[in-house]
mmCIF file of C-alpha atoms in Angstrom:
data_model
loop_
_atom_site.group_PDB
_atom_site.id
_atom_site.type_symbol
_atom_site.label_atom_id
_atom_site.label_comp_id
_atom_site.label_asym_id
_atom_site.label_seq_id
_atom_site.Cartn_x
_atom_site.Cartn_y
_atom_site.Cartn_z
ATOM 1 C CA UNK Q 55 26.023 88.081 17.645
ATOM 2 C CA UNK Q 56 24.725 84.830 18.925
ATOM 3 C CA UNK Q 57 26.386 81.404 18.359
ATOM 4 C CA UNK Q 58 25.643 78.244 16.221
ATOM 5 C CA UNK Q 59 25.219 75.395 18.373
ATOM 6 C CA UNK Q 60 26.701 71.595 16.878
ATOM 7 C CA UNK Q 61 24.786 69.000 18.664
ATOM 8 C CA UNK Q 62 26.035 65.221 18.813
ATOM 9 C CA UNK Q 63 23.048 63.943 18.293
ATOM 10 C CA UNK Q 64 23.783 65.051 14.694
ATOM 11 C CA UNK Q 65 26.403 62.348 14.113
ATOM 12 C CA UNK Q 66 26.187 63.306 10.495
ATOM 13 C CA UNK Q 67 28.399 66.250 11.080
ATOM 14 C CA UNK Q 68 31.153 65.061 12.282
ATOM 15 C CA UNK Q 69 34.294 63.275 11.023
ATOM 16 C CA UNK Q 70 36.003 61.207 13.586
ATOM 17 C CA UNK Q 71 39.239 59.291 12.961
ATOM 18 C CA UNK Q 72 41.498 57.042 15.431
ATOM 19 C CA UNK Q 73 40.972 53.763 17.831
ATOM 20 C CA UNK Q 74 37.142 54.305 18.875
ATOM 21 C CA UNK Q 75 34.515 56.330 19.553
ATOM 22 C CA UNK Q 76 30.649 56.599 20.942
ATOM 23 C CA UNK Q 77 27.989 58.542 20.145
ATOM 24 C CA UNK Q 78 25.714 58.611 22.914
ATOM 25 C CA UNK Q 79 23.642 60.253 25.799
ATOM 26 C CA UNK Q 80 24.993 60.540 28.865
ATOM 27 C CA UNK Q 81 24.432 62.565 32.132
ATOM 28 C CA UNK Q 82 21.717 64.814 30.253
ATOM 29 C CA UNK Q 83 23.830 65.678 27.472
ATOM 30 C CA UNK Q 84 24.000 64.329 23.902
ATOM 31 C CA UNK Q 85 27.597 63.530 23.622
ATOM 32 C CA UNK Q 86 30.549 62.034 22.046
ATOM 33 C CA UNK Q 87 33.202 59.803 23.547
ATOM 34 C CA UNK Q 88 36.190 60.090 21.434
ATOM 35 C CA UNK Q 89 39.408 57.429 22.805
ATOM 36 C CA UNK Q 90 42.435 58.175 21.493
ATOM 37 C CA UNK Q 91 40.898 59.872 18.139
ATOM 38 C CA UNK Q 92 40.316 63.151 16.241
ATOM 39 C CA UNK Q 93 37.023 64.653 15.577
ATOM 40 C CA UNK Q 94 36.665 67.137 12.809
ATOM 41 C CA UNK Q 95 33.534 69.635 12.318
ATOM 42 C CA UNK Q 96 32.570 69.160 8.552
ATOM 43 C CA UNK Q 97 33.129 71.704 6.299
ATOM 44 C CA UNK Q 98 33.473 74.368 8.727
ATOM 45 C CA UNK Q 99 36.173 77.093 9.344
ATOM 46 C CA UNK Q 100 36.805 79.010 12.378
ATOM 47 C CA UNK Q 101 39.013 82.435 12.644
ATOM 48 C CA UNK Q 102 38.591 84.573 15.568
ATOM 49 C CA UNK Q 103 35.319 84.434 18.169
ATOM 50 C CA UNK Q 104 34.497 82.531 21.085
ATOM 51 C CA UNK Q 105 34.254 78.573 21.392
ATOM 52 C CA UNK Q 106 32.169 76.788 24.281
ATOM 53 C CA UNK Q 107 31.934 72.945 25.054
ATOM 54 C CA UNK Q 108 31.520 70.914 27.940
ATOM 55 C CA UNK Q 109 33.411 68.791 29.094
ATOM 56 C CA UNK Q 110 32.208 65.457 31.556
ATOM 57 C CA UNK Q 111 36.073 65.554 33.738
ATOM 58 C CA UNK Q 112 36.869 62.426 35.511
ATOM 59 C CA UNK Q 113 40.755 61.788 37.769
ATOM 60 C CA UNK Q 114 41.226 59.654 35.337
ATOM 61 C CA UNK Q 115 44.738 60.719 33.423
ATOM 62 C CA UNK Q 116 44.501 61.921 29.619
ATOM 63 C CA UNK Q 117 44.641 64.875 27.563
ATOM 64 C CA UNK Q 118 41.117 66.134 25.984
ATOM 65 C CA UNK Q 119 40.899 69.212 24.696
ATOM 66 C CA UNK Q 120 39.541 71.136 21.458
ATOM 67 C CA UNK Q 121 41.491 71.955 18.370
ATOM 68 C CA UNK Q 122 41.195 75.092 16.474
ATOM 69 C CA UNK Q 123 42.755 76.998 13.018
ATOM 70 C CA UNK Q 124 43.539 73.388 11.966
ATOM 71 C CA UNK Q 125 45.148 73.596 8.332
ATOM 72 C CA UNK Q 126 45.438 69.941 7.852
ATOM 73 C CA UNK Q 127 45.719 66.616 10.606
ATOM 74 C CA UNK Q 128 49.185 67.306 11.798
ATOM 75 C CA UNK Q 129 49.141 71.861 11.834
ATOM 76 C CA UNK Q 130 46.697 73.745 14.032
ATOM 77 C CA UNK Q 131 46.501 75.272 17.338
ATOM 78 C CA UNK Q 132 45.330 73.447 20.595
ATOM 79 C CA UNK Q 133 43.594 73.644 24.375
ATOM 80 C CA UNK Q 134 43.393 70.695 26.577
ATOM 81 C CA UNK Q 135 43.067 69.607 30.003
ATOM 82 C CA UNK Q 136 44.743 66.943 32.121
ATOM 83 C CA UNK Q 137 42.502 66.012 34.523
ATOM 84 C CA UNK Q 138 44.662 63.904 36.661
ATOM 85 C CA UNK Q 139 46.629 67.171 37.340
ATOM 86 C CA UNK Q 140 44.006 69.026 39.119
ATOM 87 C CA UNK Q 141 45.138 71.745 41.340
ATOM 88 C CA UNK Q 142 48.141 71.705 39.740
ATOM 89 C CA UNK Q 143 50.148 74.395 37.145
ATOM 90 C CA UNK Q 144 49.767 71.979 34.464
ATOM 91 C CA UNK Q 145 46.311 71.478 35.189
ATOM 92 C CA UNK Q 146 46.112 72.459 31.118
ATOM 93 C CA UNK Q 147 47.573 73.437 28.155
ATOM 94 C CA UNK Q 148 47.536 75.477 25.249
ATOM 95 C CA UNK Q 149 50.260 74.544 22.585
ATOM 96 C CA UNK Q 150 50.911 74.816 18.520
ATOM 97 C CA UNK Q 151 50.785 71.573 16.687
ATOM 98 C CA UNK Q 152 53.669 71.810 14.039
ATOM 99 C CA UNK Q 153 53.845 69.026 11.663
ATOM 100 C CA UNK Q 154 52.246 66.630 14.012
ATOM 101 C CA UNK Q 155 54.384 67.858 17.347
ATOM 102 C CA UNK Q 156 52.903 69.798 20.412
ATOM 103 C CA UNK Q 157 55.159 71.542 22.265
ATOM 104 C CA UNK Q 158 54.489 71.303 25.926
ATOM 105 C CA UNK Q 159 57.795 71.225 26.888
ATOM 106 C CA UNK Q 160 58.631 74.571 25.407
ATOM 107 C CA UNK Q 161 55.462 76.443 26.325
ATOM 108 C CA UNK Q 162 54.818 75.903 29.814
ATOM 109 C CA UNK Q 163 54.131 78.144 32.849
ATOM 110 C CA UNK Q 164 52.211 81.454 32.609
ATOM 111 C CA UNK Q 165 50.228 82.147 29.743
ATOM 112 C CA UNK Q 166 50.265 78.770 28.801
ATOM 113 C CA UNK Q 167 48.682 76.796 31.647
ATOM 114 C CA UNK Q 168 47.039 77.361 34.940
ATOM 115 C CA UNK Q 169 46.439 75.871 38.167
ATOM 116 C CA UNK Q 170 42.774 74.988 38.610
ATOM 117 C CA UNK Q 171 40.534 72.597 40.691
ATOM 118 C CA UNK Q 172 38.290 70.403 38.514
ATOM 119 C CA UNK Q 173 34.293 69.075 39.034
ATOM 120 C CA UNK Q 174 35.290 65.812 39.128
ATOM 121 C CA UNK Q 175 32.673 63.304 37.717
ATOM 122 C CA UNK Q 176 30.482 66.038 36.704
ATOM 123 C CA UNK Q 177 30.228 68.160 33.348
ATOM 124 C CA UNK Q 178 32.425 71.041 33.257
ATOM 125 C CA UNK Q 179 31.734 74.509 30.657
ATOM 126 C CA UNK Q 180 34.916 76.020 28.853
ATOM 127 C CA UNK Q 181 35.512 78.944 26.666
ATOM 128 C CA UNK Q 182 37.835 80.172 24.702
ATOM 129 C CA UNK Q 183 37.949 83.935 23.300
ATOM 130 C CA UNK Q 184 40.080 84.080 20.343
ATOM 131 C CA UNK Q 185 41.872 86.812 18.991
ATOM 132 C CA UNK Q 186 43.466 86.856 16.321
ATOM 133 C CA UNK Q 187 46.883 86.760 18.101
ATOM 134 C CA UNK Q 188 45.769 86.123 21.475
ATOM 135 C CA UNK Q 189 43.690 84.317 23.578
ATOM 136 C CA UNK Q 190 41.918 83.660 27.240
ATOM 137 C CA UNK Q 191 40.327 80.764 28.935
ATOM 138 C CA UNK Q 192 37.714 80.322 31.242
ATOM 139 C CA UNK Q 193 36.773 77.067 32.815
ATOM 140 C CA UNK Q 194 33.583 77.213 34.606
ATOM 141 C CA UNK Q 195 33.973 80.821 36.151
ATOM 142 C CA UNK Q 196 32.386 82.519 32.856
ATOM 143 C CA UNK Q 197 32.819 86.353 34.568
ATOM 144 C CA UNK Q 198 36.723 85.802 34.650
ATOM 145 C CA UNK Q 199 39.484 84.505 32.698
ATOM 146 C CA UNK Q 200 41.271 81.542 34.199
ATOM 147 C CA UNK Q 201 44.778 82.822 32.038
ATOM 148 C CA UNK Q 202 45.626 84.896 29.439
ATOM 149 C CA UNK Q 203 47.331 83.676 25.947
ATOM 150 C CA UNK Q 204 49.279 86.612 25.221
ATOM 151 C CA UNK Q 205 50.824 84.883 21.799
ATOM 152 C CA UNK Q 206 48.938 82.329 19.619
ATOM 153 C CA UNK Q 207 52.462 80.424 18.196
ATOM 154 C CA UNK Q 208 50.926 79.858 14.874
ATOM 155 C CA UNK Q 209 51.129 82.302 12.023
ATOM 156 C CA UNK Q 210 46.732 83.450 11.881
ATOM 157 C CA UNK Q 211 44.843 81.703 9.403
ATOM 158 C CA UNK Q 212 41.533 80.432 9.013
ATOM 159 C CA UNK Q 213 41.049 76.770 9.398
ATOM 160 C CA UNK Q 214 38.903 73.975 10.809
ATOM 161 C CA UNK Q 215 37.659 73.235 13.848
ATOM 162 C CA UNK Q 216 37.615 69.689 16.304
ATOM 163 C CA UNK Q 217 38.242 67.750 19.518
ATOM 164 C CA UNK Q 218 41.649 65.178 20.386
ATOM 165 C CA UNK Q 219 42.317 63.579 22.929
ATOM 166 C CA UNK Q 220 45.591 61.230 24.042
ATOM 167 C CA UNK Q 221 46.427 59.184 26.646
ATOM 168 C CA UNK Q 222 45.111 55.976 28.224
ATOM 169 C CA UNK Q 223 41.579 57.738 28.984
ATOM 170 C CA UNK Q 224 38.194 58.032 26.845
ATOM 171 C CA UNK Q 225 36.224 61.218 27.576
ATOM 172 C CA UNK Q 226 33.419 62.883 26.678
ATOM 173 C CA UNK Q 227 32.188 66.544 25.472
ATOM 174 C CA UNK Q 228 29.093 68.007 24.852
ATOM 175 C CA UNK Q 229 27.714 70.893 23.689
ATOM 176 C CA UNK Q 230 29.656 72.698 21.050
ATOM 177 C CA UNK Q 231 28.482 76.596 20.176
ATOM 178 C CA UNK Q 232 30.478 78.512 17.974
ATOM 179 C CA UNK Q 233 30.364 82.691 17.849
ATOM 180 C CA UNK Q 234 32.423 84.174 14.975
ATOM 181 C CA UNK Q 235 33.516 87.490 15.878
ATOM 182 C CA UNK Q 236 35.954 89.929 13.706
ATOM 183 C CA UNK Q 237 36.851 91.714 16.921
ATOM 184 C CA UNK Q 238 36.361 89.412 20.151
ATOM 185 C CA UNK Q 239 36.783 91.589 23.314
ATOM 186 C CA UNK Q 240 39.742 90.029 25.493
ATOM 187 C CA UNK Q 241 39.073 91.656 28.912
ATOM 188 C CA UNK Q 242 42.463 90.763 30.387
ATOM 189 C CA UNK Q 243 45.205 93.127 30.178
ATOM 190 C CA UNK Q 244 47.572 92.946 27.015
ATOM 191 C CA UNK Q 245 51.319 91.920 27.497
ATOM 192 C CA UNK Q 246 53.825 92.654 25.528
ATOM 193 C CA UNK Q 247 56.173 89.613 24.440
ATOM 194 C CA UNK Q 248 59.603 90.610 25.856
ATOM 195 C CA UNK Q 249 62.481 90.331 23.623
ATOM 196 C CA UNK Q 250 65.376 88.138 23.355
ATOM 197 C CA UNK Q 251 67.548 88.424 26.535
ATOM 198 C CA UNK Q 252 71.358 89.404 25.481
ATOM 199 C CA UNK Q 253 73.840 86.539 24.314
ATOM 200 C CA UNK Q 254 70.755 84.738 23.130
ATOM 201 C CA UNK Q 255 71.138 82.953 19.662
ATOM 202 C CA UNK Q 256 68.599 84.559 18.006
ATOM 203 C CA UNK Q 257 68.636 82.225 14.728
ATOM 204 C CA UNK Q 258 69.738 78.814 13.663
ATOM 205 C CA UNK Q 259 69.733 77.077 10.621
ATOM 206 C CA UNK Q 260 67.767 73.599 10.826
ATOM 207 C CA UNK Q 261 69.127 70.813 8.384
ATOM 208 C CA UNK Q 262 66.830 68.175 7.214
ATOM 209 C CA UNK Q 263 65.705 64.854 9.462
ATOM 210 C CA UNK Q 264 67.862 61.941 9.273
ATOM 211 C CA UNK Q 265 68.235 59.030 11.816
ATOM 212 C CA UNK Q 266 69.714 59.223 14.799
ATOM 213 C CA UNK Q 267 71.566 56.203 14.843
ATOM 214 C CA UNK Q 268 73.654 57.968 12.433
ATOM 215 C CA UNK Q 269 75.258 59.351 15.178
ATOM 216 C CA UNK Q 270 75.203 56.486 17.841
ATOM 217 C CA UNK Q 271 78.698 56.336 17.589
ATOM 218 C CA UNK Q 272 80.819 59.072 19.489
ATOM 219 C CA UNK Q 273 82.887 59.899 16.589
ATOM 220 C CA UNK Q 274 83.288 63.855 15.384
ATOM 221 C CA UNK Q 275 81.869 65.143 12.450
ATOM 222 C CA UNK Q 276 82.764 64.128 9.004
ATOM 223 C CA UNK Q 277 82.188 65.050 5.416
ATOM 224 C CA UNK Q 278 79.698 62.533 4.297
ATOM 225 C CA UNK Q 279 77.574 62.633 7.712
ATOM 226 C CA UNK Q 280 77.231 66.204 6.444
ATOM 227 C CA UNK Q 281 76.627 65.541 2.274
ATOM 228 C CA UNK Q 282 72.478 66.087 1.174
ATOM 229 C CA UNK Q 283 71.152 67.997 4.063
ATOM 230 C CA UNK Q 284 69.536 70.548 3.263
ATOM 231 C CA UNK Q 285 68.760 73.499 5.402
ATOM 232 C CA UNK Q 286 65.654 76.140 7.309
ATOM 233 C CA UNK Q 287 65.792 79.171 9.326
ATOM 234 C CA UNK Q 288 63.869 79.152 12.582
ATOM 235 C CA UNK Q 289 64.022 81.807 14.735
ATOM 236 C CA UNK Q 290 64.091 81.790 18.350
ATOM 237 C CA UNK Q 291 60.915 83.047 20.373
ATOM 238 C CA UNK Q 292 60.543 84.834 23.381
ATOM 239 C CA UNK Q 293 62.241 83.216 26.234
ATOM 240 C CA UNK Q 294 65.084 81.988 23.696
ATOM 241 C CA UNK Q 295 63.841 78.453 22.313
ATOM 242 C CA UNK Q 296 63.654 77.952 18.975
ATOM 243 C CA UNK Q 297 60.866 75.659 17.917
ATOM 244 C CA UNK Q 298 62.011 73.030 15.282
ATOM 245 C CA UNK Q 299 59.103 71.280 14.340
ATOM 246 C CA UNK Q 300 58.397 74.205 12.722
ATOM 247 C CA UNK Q 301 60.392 73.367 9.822
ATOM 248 C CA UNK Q 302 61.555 69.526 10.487
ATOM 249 C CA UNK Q 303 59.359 66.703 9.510
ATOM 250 C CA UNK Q 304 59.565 63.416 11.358
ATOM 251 C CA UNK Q 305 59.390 60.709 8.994
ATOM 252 C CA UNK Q 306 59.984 57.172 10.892
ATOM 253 C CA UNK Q 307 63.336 56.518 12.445
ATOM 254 C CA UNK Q 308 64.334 60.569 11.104
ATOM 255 C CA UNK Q 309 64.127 62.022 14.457
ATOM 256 C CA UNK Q 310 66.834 64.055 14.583
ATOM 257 C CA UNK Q 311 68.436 67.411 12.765
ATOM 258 C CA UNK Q 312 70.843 69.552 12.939
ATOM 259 C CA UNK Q 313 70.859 73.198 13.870
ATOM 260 C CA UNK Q 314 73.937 75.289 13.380
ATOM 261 C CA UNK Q 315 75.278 78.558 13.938
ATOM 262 C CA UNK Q 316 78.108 80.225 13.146
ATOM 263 C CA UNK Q 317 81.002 82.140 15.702
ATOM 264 C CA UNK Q 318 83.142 84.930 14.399
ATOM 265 C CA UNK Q 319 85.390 85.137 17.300
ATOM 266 C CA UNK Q 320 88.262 87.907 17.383
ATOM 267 C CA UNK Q 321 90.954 85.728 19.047
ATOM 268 C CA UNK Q 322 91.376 82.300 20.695
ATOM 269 C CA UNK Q 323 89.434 82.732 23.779
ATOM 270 C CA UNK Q 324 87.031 80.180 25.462
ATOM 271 C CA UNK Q 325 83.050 80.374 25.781
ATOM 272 C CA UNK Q 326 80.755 79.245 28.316
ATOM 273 C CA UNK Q 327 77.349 78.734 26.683
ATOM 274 C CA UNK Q 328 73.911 77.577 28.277
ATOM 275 C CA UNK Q 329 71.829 75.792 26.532
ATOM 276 C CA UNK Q 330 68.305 73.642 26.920
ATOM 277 C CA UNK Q 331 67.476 70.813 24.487
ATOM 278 C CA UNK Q 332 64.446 68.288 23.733
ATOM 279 C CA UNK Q 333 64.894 65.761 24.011
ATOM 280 C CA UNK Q 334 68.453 64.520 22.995
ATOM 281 C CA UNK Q 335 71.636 66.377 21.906
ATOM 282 C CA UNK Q 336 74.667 65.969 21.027
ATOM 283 C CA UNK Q 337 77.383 69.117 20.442
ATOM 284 C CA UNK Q 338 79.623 69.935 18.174
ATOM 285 C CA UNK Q 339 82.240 72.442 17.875
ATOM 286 C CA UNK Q 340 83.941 72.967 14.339
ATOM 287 C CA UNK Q 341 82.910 69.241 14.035
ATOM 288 C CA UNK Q 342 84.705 67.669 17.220
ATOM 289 C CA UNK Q 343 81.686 65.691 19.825
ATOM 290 C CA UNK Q 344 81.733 68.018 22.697
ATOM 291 C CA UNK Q 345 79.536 66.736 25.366
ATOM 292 C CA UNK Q 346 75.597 64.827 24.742
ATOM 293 C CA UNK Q 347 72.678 64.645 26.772
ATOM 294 C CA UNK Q 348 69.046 63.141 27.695
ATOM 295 C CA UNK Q 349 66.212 65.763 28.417
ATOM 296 C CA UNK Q 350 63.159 63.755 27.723
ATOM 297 C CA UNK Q 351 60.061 62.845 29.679
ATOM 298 C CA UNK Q 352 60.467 60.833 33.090
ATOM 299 C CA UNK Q 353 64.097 60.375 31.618
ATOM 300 C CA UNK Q 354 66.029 61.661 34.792
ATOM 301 C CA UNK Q 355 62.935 60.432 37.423
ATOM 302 C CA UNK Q 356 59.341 59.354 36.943
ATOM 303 C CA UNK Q 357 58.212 62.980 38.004
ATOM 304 C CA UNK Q 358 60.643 64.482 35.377
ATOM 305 C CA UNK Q 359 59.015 66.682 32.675
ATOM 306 C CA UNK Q 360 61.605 67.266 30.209
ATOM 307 C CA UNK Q 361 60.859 71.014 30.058
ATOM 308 C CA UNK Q 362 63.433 73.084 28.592
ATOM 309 C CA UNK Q 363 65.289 75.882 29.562
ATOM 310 C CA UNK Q 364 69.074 76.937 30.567
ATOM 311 C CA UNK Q 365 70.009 73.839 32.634
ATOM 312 C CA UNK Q 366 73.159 73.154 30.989
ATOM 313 C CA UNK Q 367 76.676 74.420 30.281
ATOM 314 C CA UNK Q 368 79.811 73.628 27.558
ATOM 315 C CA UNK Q 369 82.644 75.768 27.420
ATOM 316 C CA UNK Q 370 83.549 76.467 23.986
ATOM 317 C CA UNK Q 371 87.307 76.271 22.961
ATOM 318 C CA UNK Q 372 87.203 79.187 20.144
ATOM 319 C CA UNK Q 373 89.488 79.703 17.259
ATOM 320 C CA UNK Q 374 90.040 82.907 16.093
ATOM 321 C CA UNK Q 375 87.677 83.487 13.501
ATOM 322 C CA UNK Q 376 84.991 81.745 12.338
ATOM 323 C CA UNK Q 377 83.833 78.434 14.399
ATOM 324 C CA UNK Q 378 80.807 76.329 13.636
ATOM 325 C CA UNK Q 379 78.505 75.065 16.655
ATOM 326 C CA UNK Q 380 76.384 72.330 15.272
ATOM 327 C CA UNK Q 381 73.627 70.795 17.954
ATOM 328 C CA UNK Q 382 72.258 67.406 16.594
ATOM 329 C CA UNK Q 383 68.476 67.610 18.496
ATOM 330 C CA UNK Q 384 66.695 64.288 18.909
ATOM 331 C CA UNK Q 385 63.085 64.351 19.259
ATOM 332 C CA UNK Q 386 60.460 61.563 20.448
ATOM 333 C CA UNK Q 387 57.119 63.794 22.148
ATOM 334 C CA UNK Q 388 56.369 66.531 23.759
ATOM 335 C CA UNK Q 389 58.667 69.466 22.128
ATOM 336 C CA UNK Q 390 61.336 69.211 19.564
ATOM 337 C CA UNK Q 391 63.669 72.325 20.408
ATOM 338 C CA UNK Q 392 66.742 74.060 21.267
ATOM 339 C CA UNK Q 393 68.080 77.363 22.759
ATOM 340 C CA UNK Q 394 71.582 78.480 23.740
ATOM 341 C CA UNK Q 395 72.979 81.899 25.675
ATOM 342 C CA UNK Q 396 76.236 83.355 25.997
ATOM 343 C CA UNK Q 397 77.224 84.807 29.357
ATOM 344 C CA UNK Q 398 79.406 86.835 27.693
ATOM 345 C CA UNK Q 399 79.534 88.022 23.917
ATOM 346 C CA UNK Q 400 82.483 90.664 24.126
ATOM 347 C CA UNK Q 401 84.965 89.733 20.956
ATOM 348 C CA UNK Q 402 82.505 87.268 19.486
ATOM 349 C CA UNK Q 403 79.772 87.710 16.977
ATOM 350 C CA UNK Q 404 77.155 85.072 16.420
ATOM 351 C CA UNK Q 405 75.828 84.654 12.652
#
C-alpha cells in the first residue's frame, strides 16, 4: 500500500500551538520549525502502519520528536530524539504521555532508547513501524531496525497524529508520509514482557493530588490529612514500577498522592523493603514518617537522571496483622512513579 505524503508547504493543514513557529524552506526541503510547540495533523487519525519524517539534527540540546495515537493534548504515545546525546543510550526516546507526563525516567534502557551517532547539520530520515502493541525504529539505516518496542504503554486506540518538541532548541522536520497498515510486518524478533519478579508489589491504590506542602512538616499521619481523598488502582508493569500519572492529574501546586498498600503480617517481625521513587517521597508505616527522599533530575549531581529503580531500603517494623504502608510520591517532570520489593515475603501477605 503506498503512503500519503503531508507537505509543509500546505500550511493549511496543520494546527500548531505553543511559543513560535516557521513555515519555511530550508536545505531543499519545505519545512516547519516548531520551538517549544505542538503541531497537530488536521482531522486525521492514525492506528497501526508506518510513519516517515525527516528530521534537519543539529548538537544543539532539545527533544523533537513525533507524536502518535494522541487522544487529546495531554494522552498519546511519543518518539523523540536528543540530539545533544549522540552516541549515547539516551540518544532517544520512546515514552507514554499520561495526563500531560512522559515518563522517561521509568522507561529507559533497552527497548526504549538506543545508542546512535547522528548527521549532524544535515537532514536525517526516521521511521516508525507500528503495531498495534509494538513497535521498531529506524533512523537512517532503512534495511534494519535501530531498537525494538516490545510494549506500546498505552492501552491501543486510534487517535491523531503530530510533532513536539521541548527544550531550549527550535528544529525542523520535513517530509511527513503516512502508510496505514492493519498488519505492519515488525521484522525484529518478538519478546515476551517478563513478569513481576517475587516480593514485588504488584498493585497500589493511588489517592487523589493534593499539595505537597501539606506534608512539609515531618509530622505522622493524621485523620484529617487523610479526610476527601479519593482513590485508583494502578498496577505495576514489568520491571515493578507502577506508573501514576496514569490515574493522577496534576492540577497546580497538587503534585503529590498517595499510594498505599496493605501488610497482613502473621507476627511482629521486621521487613526490609526496596523501593525507587520519582521524584520525592516520603514513607509511612501505619501512619508514623519513616524515612523521605529526593530522586529528581540533576538533584544528587548535574549528570544525575533521576531514573528509578531499587536504590533504596526501609526496614519495616511490622505488627502482627494488618499494617498500612502509605508512600506520599511528589512529582515535578520526567516520570511520576513508584515501585517497592520485599526480599523476603515468608509470613507476610501484601493486599
Amino acid at each position: 500500500m503506498s503512503g500519503q505524503e503531508f507537505s509543509f508547504a500546505h500550511q493549511e493543514l496543520w494546527e500548531v500551538t505553543g511559543k513560535s513557529h516557521v513555515f519555511e524552506r530550508f536545505e531543499g526541503k519545505e519545512s516547519l520549525s516548531p520551538f517549544q510547540s505542538q503541531v497537530r495533523l488536521k482531522n486525521f487519525e492514525f492506528f497501526t502502519g508506518i510513519l516517515e519524517y525527516d528530521i534537519y539534527i543539529t548538537p544543539d540540546r532539545g527533544f523533537p520528536g513525533i507524536d502518535f495515537r494522541i487522544q487529546d493534548a495531554v494522552n498519546y504515545e511519543e518518539f523523540y530524539v536528543r540530539p545533544h546525546q549522540s552516541g549515547n543510550p539516551d540518544a532517544n526516546q520512546y515514552t507514554p504521555i499520561f495526563n500531560g507526563f512522559a515518563g522517561w525516567q521509568l522507561y529507559y534502557g533497552q527497548g526504549f532508547a538506543q545508542a546512535v551517532e547522528y548527521k549532524m547539520n544535515a537532514w536525517s530520515h526516521i521511521k516508525l513501524v507500528i503495531a498495534e502493541r509494538a513497535a521498531e525504529v529506524y533512523i537512517n539505516d532503512m534495511s534494519t531496525p535501530l531498537y525494538y518496542i516490545p510494549e506500546l504503554k498505552r492501552v491501543p486506540k486510534s487517535g491523531g497524529l503530530g510533532f513536539s518538541g521541548s527544550g531550549p532548541s527550535a528544529f525542523r522536520i520535513a517530509d511527513l508520509k503516512v502508510t496505514k497498515q492493519s498488519n505492519p510486518v515488525l521484522k525484529s524478533k518478538a519478546i515476551a514482557v517478563e513478569p513481576l519478579e517475587k516480593g514485588v508489589i504488584s498493585s497500589w491504590s493511588v489517592s487523589t493530588t493534593f499539595e505537597e506542602a501539606t506534608l512539609e512538616k515531618p509530622v505522622d499521619l493524621s485523620a484529617d490529612m487523610k479526610k476527601g481523598l479519593k482513590w485508583n488502582k494502578v498496577d505495576a508493569e514489568s520491571r515493578g514500577y507502577a506508573n501514576l500519572a496514569r490515574v493522577a492529574i496534576a492540577n497546580g501546586q497538587n503534585n503529590t498522592v498517595f499510594a498505599k498498600v496493605t501488610i497482613e503480617s502473621d507476627k511482629d517481625q521486621i521487613k526490609k523493603l526496596s523501593y525507587g521513587f520519582s521524584d520525592r517521597v516520603r514513607v509511612y508505616l501505619n501512619d508514623q514518617l519513616l524515612v523521605g527522599g529526593h530522586d529528581e533530575f540533576t538533584s544528587r549531581d548535574y549528570r544525575f537522571l533521576g531514573t528509578m529503580g531499587y536504590y533504596d531500603d526501609v526496614y519495616l517494623r511490622l505488627k502482627k496483622g494488618d499494617n498500612e504502608l502509605w508512600m506520599a510520591v511528589s512529582e515535578n517532570f520526567g516520570g511520576w512513579g513508584i515501585m517497592g520489593r520485599f526480599d523476603n515475603i515468608d509470613g507476610i501477605k501484601i493486599k
